[in-house]
Short mmCIF file of C-alpha atoms in Angstrom, two decimals:
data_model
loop_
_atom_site.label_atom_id
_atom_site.label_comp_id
_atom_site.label_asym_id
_atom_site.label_seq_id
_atom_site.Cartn_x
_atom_site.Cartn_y
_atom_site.Cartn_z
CA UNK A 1 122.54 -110.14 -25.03
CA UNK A 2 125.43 -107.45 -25.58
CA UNK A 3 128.38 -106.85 -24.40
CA UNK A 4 128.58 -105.69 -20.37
CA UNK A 5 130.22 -102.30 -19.85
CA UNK A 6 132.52 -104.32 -16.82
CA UNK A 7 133.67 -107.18 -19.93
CA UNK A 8 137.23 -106.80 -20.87
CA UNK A 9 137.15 -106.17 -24.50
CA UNK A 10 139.25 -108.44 -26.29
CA UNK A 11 142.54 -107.51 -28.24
CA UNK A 12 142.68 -106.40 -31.78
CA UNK A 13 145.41 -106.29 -34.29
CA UNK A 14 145.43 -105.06 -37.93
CA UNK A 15 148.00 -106.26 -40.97
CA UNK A 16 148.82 -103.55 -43.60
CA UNK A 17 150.00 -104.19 -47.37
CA UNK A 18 151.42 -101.56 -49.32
CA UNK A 19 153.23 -101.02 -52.48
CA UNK A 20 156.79 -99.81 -53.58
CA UNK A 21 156.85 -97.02 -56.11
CA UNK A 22 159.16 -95.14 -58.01
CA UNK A 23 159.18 -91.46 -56.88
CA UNK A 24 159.50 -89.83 -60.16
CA UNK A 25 157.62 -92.50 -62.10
CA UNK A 26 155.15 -93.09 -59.76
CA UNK A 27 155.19 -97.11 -61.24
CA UNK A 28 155.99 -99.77 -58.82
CA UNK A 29 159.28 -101.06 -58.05
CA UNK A 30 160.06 -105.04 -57.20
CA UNK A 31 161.92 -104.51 -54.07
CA UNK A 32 159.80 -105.91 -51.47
CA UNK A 33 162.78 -108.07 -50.04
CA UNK A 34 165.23 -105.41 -49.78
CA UNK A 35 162.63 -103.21 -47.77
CA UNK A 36 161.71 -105.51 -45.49
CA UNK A 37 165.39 -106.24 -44.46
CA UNK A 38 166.12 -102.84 -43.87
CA UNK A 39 162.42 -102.50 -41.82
CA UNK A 40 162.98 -106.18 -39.82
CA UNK A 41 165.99 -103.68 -37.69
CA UNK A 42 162.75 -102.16 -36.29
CA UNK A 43 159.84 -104.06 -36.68
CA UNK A 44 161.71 -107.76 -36.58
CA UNK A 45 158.60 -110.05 -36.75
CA UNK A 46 156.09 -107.01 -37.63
CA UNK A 47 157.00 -106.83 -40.98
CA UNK A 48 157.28 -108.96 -44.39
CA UNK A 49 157.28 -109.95 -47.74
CA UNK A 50 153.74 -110.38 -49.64
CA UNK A 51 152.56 -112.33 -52.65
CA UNK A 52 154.67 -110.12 -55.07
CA UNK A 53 158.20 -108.18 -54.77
CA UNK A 54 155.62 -104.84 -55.59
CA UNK A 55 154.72 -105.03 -51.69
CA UNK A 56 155.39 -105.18 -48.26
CA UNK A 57 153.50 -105.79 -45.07
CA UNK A 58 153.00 -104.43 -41.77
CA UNK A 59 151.91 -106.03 -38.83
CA UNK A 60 150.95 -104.60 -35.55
CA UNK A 61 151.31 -106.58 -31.84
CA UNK A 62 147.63 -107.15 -30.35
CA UNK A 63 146.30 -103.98 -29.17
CA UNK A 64 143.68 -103.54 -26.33
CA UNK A 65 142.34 -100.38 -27.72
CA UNK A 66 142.44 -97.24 -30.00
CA UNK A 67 145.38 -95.50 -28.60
CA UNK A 68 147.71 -98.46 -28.78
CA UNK A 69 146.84 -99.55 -32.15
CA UNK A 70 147.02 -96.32 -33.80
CA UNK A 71 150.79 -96.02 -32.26
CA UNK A 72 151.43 -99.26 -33.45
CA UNK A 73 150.50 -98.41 -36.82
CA UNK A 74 152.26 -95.28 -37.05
CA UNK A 75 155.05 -97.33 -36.06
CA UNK A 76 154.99 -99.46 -38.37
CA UNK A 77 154.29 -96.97 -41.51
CA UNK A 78 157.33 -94.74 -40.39
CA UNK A 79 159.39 -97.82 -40.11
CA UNK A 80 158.17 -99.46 -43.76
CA UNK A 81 158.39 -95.77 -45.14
CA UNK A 82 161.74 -95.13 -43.68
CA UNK A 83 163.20 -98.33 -45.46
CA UNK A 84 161.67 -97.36 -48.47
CA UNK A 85 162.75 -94.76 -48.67
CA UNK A 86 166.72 -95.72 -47.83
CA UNK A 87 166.27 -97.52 -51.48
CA UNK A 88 164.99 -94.54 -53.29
CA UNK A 89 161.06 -95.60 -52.78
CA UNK A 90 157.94 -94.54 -51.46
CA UNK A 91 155.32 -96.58 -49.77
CA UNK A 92 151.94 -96.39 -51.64
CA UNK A 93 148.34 -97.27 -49.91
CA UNK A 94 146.30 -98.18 -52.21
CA UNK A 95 144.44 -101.51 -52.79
CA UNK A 96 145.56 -101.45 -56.59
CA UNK A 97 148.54 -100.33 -58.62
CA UNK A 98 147.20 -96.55 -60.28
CA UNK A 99 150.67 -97.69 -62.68
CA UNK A 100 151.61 -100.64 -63.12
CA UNK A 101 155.33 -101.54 -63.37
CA UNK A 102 157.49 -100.55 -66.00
CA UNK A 103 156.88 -103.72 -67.96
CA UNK A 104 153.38 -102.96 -67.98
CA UNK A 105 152.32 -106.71 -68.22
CA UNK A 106 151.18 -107.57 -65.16
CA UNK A 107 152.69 -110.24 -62.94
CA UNK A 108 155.70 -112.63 -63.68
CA UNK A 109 157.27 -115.09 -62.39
CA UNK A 110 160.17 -113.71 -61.52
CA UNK A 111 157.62 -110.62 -59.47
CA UNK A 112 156.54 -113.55 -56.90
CA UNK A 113 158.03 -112.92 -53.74
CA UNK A 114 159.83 -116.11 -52.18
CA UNK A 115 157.45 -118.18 -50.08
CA UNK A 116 156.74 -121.95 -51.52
CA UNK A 117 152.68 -120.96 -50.74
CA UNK A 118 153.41 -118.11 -53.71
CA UNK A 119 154.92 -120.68 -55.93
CA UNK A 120 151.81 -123.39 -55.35
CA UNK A 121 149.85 -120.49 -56.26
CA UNK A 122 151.47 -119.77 -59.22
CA UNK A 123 151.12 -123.63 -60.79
CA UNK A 124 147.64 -123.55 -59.51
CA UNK A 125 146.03 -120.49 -60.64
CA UNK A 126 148.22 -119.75 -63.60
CA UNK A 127 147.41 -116.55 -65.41
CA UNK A 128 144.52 -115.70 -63.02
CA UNK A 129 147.41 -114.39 -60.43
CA UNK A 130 148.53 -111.61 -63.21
CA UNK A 131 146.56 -109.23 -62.14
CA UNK A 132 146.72 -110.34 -58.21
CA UNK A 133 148.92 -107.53 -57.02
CA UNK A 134 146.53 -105.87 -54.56
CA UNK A 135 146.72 -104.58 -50.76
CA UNK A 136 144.98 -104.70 -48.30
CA UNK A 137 144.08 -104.34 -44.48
CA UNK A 138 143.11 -107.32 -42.50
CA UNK A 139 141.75 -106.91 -38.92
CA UNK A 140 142.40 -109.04 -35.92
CA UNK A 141 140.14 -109.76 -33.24
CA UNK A 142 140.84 -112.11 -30.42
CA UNK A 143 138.35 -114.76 -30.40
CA UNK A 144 139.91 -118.51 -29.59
CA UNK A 145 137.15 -120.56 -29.95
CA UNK A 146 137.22 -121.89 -32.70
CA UNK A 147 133.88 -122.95 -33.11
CA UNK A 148 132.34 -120.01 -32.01
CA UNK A 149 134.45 -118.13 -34.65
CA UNK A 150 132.74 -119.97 -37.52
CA UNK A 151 129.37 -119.15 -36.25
CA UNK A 152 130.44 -115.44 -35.55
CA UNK A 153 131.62 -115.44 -39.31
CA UNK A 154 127.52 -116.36 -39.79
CA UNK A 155 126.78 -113.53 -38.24
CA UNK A 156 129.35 -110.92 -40.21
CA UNK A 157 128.87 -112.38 -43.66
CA UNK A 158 125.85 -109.84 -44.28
CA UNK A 159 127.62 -106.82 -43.25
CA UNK A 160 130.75 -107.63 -45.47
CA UNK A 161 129.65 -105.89 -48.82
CA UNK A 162 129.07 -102.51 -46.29
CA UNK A 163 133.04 -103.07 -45.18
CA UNK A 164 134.17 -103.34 -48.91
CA UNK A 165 132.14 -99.89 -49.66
CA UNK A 166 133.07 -98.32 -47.06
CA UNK A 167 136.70 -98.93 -47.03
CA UNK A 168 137.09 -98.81 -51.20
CA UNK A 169 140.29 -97.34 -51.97
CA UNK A 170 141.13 -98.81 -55.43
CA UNK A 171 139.22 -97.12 -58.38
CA UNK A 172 141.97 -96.51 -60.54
CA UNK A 173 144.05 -99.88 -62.35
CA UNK A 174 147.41 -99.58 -64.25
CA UNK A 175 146.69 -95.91 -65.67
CA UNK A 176 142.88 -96.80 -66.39
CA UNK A 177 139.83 -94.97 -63.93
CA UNK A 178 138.03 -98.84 -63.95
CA UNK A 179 134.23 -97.02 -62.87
CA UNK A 180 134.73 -98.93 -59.65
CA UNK A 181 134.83 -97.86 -56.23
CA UNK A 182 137.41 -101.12 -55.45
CA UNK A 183 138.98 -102.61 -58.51
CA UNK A 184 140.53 -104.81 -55.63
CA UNK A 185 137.47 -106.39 -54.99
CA UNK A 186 136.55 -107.48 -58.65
CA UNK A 187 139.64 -108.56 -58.93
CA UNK A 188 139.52 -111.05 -55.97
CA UNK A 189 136.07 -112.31 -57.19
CA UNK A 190 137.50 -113.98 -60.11
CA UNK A 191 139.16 -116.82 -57.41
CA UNK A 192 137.30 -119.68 -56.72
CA UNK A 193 138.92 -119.42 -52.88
CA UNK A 194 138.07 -115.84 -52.05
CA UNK A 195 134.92 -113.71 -51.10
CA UNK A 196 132.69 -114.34 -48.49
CA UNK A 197 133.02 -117.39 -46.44
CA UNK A 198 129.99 -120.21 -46.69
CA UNK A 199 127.56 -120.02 -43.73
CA UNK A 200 128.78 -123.45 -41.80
CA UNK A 201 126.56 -124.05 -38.67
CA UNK A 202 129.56 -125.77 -36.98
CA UNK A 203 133.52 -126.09 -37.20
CA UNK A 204 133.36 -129.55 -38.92
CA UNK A 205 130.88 -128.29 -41.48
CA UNK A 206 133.60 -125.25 -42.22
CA UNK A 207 136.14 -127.72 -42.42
CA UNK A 208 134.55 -130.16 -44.64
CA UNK A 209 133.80 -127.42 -47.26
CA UNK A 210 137.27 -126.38 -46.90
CA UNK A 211 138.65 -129.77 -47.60
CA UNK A 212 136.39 -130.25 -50.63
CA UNK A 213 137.58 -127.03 -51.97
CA UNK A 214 140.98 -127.95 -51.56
CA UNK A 215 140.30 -131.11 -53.58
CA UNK A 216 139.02 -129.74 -56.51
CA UNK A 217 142.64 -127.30 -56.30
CA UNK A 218 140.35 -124.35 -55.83
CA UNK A 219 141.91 -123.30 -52.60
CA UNK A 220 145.42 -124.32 -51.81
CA UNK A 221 145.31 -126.18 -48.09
CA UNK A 222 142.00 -127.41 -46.50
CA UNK A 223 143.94 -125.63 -43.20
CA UNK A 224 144.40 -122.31 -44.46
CA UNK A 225 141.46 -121.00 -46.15
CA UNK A 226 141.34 -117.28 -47.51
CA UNK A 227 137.17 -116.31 -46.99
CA UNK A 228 137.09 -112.74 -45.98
CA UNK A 229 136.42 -114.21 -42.34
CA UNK A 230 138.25 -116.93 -41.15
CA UNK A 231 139.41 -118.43 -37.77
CA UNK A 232 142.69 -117.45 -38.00
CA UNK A 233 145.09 -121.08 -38.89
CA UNK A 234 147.78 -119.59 -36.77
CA UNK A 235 146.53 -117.15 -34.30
CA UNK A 236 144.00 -117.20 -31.66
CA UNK A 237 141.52 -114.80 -33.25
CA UNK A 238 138.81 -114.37 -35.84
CA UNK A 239 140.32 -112.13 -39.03
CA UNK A 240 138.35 -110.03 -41.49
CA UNK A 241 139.99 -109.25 -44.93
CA UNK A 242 137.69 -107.59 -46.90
CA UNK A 243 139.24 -104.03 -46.80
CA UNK A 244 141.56 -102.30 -49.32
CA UNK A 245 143.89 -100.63 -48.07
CA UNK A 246 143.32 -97.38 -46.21
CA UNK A 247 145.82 -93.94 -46.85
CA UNK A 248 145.26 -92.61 -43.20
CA UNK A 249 145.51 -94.51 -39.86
CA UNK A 250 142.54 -92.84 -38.16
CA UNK A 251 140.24 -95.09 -40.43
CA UNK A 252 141.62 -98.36 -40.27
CA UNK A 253 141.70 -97.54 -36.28
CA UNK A 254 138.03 -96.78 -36.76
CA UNK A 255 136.68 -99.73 -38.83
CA UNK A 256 139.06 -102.15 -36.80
CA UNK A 257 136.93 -100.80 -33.56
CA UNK A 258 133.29 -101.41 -36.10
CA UNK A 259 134.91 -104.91 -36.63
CA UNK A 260 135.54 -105.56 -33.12
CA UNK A 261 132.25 -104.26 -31.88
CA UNK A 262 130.46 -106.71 -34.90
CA UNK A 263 132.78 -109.65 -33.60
CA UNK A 264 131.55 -109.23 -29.58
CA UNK A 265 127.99 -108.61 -30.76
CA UNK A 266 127.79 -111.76 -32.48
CA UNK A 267 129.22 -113.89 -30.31
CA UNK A 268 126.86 -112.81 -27.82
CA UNK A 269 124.21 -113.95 -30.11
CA UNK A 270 125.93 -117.20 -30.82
CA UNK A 271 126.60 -117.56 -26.97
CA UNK A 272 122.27 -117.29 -26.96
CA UNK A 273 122.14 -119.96 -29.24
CA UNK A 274 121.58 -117.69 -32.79
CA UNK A 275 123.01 -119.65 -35.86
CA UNK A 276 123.22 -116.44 -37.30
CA UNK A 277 121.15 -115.28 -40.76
CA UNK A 278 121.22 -117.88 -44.07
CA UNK A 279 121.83 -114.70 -46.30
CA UNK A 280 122.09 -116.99 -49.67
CA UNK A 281 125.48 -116.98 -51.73
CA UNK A 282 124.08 -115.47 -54.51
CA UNK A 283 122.69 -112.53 -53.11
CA UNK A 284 125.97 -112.07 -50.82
CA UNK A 285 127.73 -111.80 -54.42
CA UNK A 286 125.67 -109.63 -56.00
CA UNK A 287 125.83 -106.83 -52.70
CA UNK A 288 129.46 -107.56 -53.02
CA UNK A 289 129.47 -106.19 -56.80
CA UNK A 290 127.45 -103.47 -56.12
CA UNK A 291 129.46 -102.35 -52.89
CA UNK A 292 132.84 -102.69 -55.27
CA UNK A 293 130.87 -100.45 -58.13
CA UNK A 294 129.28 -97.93 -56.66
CA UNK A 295 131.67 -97.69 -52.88
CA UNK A 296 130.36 -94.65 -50.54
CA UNK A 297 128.26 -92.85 -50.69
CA UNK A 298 126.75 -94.79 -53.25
CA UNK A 299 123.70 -97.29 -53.33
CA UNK A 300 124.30 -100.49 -52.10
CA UNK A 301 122.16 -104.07 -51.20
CA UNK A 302 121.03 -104.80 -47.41
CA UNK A 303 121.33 -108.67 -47.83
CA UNK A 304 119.16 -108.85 -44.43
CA UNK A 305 116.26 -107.30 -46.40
CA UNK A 306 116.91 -107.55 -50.28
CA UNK A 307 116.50 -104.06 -50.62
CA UNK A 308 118.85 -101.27 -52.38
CA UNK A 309 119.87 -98.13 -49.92
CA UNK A 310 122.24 -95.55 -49.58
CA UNK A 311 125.69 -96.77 -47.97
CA UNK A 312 125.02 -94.43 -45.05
CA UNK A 313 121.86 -95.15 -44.57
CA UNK A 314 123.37 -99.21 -44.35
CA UNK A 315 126.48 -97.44 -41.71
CA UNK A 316 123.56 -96.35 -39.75
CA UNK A 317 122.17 -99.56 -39.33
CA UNK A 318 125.06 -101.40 -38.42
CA UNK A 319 126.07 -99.10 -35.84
CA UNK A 320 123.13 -98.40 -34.00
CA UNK A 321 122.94 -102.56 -34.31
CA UNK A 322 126.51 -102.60 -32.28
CA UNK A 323 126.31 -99.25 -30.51
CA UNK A 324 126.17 -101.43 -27.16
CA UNK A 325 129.73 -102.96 -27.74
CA UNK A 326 130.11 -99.71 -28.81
CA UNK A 327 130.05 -98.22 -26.10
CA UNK A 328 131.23 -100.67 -23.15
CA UNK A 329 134.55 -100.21 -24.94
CA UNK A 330 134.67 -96.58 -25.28
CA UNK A 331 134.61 -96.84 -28.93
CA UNK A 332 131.67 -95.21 -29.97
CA UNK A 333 133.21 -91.19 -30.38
CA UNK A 334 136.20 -92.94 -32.57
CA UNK A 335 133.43 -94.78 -34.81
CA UNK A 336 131.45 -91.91 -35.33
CA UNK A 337 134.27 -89.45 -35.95
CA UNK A 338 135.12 -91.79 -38.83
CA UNK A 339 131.22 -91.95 -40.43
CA UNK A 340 131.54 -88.22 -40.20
CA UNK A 341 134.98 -88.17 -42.30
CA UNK A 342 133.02 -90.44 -44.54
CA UNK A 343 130.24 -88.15 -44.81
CA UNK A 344 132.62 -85.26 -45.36
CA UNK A 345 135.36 -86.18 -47.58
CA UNK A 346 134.33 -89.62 -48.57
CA UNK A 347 136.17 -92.90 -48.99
CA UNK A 348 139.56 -93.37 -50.55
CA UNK A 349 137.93 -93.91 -53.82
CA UNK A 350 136.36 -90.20 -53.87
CA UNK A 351 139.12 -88.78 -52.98
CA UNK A 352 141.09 -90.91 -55.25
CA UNK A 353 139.08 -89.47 -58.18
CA UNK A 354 138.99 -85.59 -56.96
CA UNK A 355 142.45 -85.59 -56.69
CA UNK A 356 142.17 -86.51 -60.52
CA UNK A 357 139.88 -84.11 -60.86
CA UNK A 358 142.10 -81.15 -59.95
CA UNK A 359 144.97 -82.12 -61.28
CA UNK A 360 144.58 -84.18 -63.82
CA UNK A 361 147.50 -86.64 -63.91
CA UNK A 362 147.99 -90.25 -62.47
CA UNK A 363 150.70 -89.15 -60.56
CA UNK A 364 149.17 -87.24 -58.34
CA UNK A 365 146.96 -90.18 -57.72
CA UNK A 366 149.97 -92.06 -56.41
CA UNK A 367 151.02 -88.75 -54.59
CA UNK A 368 147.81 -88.32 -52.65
CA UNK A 369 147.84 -92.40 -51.36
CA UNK A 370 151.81 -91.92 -49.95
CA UNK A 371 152.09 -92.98 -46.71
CA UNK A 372 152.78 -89.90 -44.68
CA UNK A 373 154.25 -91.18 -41.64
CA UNK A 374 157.51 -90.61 -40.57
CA UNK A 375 159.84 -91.52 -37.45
CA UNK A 376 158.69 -88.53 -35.70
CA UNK A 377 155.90 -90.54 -35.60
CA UNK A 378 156.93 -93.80 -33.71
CA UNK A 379 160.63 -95.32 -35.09
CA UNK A 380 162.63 -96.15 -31.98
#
């Protein structure tokens, strides 16, 4: 069963983190309160703090398509950028710091940005958090049932380690080229509480692993897990955070609309009575080490068949697998405009590394992931 041409496809939304650097330096700057106060004037609840005063994070309002999101985006860039740059910033996409601060030494204390969830974080994962200063794009999809959204989650967990290769945007790590495609993604393996979420064949299941998680401290609250899917705990959708950061709209538009189209497929499979596939934890981790190594266009493991192919070959796949959706939403020209791009220039990674390549300082690193938007481009 797929998706009927007639169906109204549901809403989608996308959340944006990016960081604050120093335009000469290039380093990044703890200001992530002062930007956002000067951004709320515009954005009010579409913006805010993140886990460190290094960031700042957009949010759009649901969407019902490509058009709208893509203006919202641009919106909210030019906005974020704006107030940035009104206290002598830029704003950086990139899902790891190329330089680090001017300290050098990673996260403090003092670097957390004020929210008491930060602070619990900070007693309860100590000096694993000084090296969590990371962005990244998180996309919305409306989906309220709840316990169709943990058996939709079955269905997406194979296609995650494709998501983190293809959106890979983080090679580069406080001045050092790490031979990753997303740094980001190691990074986040090293928590007990993110990655992949456990295949649960029903909401009570998901919540009793997330309340034995929480007891052991390994994630903070039983109600607020952070898996790469999760039922949203405070909005009616089903979110996927897997992605670094992207540098231009277009593609987070474009694998928003893949994530969208995987959502609907799925829960037409779910709505037919398919659990989804058991793809084991262990081999889920292992594609998801690979896919942050070697990125696109690189090699990478189909955890539906155990076997190692080329990235595109695995973007192939999963969109002839949701070209239906696909295409009842008008999506499909969008979607394959992006592989194309992918094909052509390749992911933020490559590009990442040939900027290095032809001019051979860090800087221009940071220069070539600055958010371009301006107000021409949506500020009220």
């Amino acid at each position: 069963m797929h998706p009927h041409p007639a169906e109204e496809p549901p809403t989608i939304g996308v959340e944006e983190e990016f960081f604050l650097v120093h335009p000469g330096s290039r380093r990044l700057v703890a200001a992530g309160a002062r930007v956002v106060a000067r951004a709320s004037a515009e954005l009010r609840g579409g913006v805010s703090g993140e886990f460190t005063e290094f960031q700042v994070e957009g949010r759009t309002p649901p969407c019902s398509g490509p058009q709208e999101l893509r203006g919202e985006l641009r919106r909210a860039r030019a906005a974020l950028a704006a107030a940035a740059r009104a206290e002598g910033l830029r704003l950086c996409a990139s899902g790891t710091p190329v330089l680090a601060d001017d300290s050098g030494t990673g996260t403090t204390g003092a670097d957390i940005g004020d929210h008491p969830r930060y602070r619990a974080g900070l007693l309860q994962y100590r000096r694993l958090l000084d090296q969590f200063v990371l962005c990244a794009f998180h996309a919305h999809v409306h989906l309220p049932d709840r316990e169709t959204a943990v058996l939709v989650s079955n269905h997406l967990r194979p296609w995650l380690p494709l998501l983190v290769a293809m959106s890979a945007n983080s090679p580069y790590h406080h001045g050092q080229d790490t031979g990753y495609a997303s740094w980001r993604a190691v990074i986040r393996s090293c928590f007990p509480c993110l990655g992949p979420p456990p295949y649960a064949a029903s909401l009570d299941e998901y919540g009793h692993l997330a309340t034995a998680m929480a007891a052991t401290e390994a994630m903070l609250e039983p109600g607020m897990p952070f898996w790469d899917v999760r039922p949203n705990p405070h909005l009616p959708t089903l979110e996927v955070r897997t992605m670094d950061v992207l540098p231009d709209t277009d593609d987070t538009v474009a694998m928003t609309l893949i994530i969208r189209a995987l959502v609907t497929t799925a829960a037409s499979r779910v709505a037919d009575g398919d659990p989804g596939p058991r793809v084991g934890a262990e081999l889920l981790r292992a594609a998801y080490w690979r896919a942050a190594r070697d990125g696109w266009p690189g090699q990478g493991l189909d955890t539906l068949t155990g076997h190692v192919l080329p990235s595109s070959e695995q973007a192939q796949r999963l969109v002839d697998d949701i070209r239906p959706a696909l295409h009842a939403y008008g999506d499909e020209d969008e979607v394959t405009a992006f592989l194309h791009r992918l094909r052509q220039r390749g992911s933020g990674a490559e590009r990442q590394r040939a900027r290095m390549t032809h001019e051979p300082h860090l800087s221009a690193v940071v220069d070539g992931c600055l958010v371009q938007e301006t107000c021409a481009d949506g500020c009220g």
